[in-house]
Short mmCIF file of C-alpha atoms and ligand atoms in Angstrom, two decimals:
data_model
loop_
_atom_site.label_atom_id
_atom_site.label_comp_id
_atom_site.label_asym_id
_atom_site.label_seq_id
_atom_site.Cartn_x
_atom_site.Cartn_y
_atom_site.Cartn_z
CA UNK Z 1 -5.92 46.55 8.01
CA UNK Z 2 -7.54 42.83 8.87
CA UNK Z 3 -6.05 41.82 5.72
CA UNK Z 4 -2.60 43.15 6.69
CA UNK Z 5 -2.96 41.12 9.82
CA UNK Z 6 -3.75 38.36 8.79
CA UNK Z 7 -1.49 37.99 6.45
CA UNK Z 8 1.32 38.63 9.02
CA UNK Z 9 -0.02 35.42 10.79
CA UNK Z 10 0.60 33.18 7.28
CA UNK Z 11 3.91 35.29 7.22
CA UNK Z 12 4.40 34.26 10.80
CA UNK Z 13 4.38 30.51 9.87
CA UNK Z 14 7.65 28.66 9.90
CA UNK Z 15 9.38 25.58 8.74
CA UNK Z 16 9.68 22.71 11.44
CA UNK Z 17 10.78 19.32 10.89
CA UNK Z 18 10.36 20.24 6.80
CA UNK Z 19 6.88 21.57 7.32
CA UNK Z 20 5.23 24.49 6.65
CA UNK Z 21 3.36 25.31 9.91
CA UNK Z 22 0.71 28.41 10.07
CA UNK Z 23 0.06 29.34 13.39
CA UNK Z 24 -4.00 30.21 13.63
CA UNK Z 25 -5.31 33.30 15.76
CA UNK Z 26 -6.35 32.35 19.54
CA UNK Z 27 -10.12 31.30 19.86
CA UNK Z 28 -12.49 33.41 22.08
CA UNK Z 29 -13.17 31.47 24.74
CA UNK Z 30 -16.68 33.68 25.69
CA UNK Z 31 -19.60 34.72 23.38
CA UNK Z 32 -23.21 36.24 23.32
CA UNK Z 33 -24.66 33.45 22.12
CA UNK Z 34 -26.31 30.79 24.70
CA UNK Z 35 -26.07 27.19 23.69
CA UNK Z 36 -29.55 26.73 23.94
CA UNK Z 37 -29.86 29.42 20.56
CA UNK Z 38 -27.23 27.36 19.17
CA UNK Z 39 -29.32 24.72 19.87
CA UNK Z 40 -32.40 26.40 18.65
CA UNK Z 41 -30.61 27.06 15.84
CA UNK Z 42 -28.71 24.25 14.13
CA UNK Z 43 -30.10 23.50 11.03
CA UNK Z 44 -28.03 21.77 8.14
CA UNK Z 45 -27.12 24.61 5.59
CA UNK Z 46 -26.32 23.18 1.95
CA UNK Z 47 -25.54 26.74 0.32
CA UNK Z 48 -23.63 29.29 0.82
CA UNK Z 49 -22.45 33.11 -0.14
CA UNK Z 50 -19.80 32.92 -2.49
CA UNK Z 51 -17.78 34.48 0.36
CA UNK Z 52 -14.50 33.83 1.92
CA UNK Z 53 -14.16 33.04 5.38
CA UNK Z 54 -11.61 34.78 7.94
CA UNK Z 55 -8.82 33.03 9.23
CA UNK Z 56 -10.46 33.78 12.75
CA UNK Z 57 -13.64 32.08 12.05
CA UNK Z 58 -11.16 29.32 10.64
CA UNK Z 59 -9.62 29.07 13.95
CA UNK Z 60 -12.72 28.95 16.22
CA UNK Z 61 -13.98 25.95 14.32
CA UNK Z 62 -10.83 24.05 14.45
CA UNK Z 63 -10.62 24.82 18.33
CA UNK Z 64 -14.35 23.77 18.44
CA UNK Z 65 -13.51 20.51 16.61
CA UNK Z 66 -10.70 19.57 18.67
CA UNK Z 67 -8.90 22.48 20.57
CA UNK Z 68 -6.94 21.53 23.70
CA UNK Z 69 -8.85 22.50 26.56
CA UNK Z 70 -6.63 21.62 29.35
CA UNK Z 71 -2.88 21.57 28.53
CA UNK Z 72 -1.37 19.51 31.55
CA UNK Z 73 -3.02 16.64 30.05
CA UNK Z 74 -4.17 17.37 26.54
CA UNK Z 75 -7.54 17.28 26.77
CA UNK Z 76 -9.93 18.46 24.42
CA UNK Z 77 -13.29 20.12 23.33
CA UNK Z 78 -14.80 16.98 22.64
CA UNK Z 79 -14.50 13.99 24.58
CA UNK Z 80 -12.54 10.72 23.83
CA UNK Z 81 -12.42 7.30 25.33
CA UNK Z 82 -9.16 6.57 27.26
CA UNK Z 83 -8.06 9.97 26.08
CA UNK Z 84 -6.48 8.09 23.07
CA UNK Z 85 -7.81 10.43 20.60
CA UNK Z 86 -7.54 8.68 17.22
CA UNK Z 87 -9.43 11.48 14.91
CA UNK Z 88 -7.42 13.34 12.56
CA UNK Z 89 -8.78 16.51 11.63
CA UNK Z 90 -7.61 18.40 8.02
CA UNK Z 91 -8.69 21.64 6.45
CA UNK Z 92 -10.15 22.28 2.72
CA UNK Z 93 -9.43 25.75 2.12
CA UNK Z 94 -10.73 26.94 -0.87
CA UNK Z 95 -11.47 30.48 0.14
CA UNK Z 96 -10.22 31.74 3.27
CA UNK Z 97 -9.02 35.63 3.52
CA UNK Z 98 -5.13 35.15 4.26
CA UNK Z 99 -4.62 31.65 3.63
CA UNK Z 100 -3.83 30.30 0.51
CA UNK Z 101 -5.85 27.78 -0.74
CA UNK Z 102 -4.37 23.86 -0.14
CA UNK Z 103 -5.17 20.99 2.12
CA UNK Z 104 -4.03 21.21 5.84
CA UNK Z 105 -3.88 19.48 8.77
CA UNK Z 106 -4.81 20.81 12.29
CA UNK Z 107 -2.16 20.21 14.59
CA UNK Z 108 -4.50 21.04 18.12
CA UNK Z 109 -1.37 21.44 20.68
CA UNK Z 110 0.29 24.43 18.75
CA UNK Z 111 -3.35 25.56 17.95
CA UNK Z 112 -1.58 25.68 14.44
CA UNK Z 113 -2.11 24.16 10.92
CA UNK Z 114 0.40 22.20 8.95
CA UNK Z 115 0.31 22.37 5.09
CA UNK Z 116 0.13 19.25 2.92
CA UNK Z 117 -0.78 20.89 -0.57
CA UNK Z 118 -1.29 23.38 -2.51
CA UNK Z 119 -4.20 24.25 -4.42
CA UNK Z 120 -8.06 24.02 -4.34
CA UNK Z 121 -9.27 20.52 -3.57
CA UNK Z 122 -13.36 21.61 -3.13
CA UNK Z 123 -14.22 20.30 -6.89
CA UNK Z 124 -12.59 16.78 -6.46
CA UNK Z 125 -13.68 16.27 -3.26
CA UNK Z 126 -17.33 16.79 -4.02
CA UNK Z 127 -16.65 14.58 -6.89
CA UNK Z 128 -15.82 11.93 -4.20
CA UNK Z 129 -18.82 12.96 -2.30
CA UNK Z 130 -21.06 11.85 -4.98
CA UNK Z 131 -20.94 15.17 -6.36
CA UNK Z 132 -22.62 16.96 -3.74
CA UNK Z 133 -22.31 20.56 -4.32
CA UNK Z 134 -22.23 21.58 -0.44
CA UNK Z 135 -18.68 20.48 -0.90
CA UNK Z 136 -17.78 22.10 -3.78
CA UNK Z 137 -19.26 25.24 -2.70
CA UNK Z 138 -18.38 26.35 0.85
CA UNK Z 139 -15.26 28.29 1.27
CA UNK Z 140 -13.96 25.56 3.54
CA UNK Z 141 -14.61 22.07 4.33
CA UNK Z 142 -13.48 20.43 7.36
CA UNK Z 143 -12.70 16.74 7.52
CA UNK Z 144 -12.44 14.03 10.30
CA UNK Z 145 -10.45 11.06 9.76
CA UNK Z 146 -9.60 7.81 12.11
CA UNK Z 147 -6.36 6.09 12.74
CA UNK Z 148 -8.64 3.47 14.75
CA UNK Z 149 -5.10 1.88 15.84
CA UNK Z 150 -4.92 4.28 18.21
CA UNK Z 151 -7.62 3.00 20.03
CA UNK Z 152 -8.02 -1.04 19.14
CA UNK Z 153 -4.79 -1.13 21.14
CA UNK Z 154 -6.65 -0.86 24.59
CA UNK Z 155 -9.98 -1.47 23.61
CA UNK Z 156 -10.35 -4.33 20.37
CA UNK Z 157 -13.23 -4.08 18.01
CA UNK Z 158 -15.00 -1.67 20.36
CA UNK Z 159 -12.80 0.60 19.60
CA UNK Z 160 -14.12 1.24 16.15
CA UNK Z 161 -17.37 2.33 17.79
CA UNK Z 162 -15.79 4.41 20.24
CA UNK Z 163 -14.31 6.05 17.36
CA UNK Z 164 -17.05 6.36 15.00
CA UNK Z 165 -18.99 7.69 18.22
CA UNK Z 166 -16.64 10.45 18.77
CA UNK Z 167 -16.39 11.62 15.26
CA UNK Z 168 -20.79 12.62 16.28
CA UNK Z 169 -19.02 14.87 18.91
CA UNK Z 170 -16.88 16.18 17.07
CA UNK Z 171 -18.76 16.95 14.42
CA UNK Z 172 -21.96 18.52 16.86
CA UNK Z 173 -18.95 20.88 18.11
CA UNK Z 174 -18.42 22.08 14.70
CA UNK Z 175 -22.12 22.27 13.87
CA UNK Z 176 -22.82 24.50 17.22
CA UNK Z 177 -19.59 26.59 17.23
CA UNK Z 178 -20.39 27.36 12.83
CA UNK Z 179 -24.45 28.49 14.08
CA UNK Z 180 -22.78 30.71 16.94
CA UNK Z 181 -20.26 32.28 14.51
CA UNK Z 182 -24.02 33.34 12.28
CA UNK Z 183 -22.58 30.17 9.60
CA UNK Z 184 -23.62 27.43 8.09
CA UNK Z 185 -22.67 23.96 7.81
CA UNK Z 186 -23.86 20.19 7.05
CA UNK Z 187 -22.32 17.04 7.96
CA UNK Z 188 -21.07 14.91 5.29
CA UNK Z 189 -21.34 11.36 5.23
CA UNK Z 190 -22.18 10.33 1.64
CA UNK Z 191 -18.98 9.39 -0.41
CA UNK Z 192 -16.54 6.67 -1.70
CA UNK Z 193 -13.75 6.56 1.05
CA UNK Z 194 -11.37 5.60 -1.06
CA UNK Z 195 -11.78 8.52 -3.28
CA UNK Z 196 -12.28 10.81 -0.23
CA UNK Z 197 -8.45 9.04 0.91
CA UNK Z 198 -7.23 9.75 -2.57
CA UNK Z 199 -7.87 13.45 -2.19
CA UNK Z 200 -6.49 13.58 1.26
CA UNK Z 201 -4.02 11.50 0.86
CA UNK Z 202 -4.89 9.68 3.91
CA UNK Z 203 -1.91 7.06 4.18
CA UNK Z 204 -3.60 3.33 4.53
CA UNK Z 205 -3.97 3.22 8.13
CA UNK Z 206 -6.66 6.54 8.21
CA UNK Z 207 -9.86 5.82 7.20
CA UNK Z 208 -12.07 9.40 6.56
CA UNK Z 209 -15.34 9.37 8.51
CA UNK Z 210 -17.04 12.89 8.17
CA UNK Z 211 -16.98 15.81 5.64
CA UNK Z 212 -18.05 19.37 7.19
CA UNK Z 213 -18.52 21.96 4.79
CA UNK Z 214 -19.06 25.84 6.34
CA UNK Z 215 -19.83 28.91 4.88
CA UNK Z 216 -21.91 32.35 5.08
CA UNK Z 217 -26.01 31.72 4.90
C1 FMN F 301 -24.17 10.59 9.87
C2 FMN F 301 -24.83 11.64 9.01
C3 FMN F 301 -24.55 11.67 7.66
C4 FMN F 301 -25.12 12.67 6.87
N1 FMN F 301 -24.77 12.74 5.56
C5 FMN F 301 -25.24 13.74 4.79
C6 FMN F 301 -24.79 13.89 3.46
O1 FMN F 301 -23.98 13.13 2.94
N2 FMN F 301 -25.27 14.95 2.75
C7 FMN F 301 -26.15 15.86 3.28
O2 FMN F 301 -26.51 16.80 2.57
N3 FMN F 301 -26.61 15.73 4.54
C8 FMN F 301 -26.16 14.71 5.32
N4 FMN F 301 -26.55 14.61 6.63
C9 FMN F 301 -27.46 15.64 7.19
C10 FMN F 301 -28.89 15.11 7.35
O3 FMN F 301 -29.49 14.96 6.08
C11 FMN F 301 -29.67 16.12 8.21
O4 FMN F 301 -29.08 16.19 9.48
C12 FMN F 301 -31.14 15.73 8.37
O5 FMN F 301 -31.82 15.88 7.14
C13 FMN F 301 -31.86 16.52 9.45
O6 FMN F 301 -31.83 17.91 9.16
P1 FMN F 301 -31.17 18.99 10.15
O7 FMN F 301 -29.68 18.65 10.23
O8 FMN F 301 -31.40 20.32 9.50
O9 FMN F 301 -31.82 18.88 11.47
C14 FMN F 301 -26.01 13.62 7.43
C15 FMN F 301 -26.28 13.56 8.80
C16 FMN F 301 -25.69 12.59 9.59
C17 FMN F 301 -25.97 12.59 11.07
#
């Protein structure tokens, strides 16, 4: 039955502007867990259960990572400065119940992801990661990117720092949201960028800053 529903959710994705769009189930907003046990808690996890992950759990750390949190003026769960927002956040699926596996990109006002390709990336991206096996190994593996144009604009050469401090946020949100959801995760920062950009393909302009790898303990 969760199968059948979730797979009526991929069904549910359409074609916009030549893309294939998947709209992800709505995040819960409320749990049991305090963030002082999530606190408690966070410890980076480097293995995982050869176990998928549901498209729901999916969703929650995508929302976590950057979910719009006030509509009227698109803010989000983590803050930015000037509200400029230059991270770009994409999904490694390898092994999600109801999604095929491929590279996507979260698009955080539809709450929805777009597709870019097909097909496991988890092995060549922990190449790229100096083989780390985290990466190869977790169902999914969520990655930050920066267009730091975005944000040089207002702010110069700070902006880079700005950036680069955001990503931290971003990233603590994942960390915290994977520990309340019982998962596990470890931030990336170890690899050749331009490998990393290769398996992405992150046009020029986007430089990728974190890897996040989550799965079951
Ligand atoms: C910026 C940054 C980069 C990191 N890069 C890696 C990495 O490439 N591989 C890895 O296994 N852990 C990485 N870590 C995780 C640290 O090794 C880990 O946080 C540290 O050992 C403390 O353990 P704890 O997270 O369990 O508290 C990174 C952490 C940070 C903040």
């Amino acid at each position: 039955m969760r199968f059948i529903l979730l797979a009526v959710f991929v069904m549910m994705s359409s074609v916009a502007s030549g893309a294939e769009m998947i709209k992800l189930p709505q995040p819960k907003y409320d749990s049991q867990f305090s963030i002082e046990k999530t606190l408690l808690e966070r410890r980076s996890v480097r293995n995982y259960k050869d176990e998928a992950l549901t498209l729901a759990e999916v969703s929650q750390l995508l929302w976590a990572a950057q979910g719009i949190t006030d509509k009227a003026n698109g803010l989000r769960t983590a803050p930015s400065a000037g509200a400029l927002y230059p991270l770009e956040t994409y999904l490694v699926a390898g092994k999600v119940t109801g999604l095929p596996s491929g590279l996507y990109k979260y698009k955080p006002r539809g709450h929805e992801l777009e597709k870019i390709a097909d097909g496991d990336k988890r092995a060549e991206l922990s190449k790229a990661a100096l083989g780390q096996s985290s990466v190869k190994e977790a169902p999914v593996v969520i990655a930050l990117s920066a267009v730091y144009a975005r944000i040089t604009g207002k702010y110069g050469d700070r902006g880079i720092r700005y950036t680069d401090m955001e990503t931290g946020h971003v990233g603590e949100n994942v960390a915290l949201q994977a520990v309340a959801l019982g998962l596990g995760t470890v931030m990336v920062g170890a690899f050749n960028d331009d490998a990393v950009k290769k398996v992405l393909g992150l046009p020029a302009e986007e430089e990728p800053l974190y890897l996040i790898p989550v799965g079951k303990k």
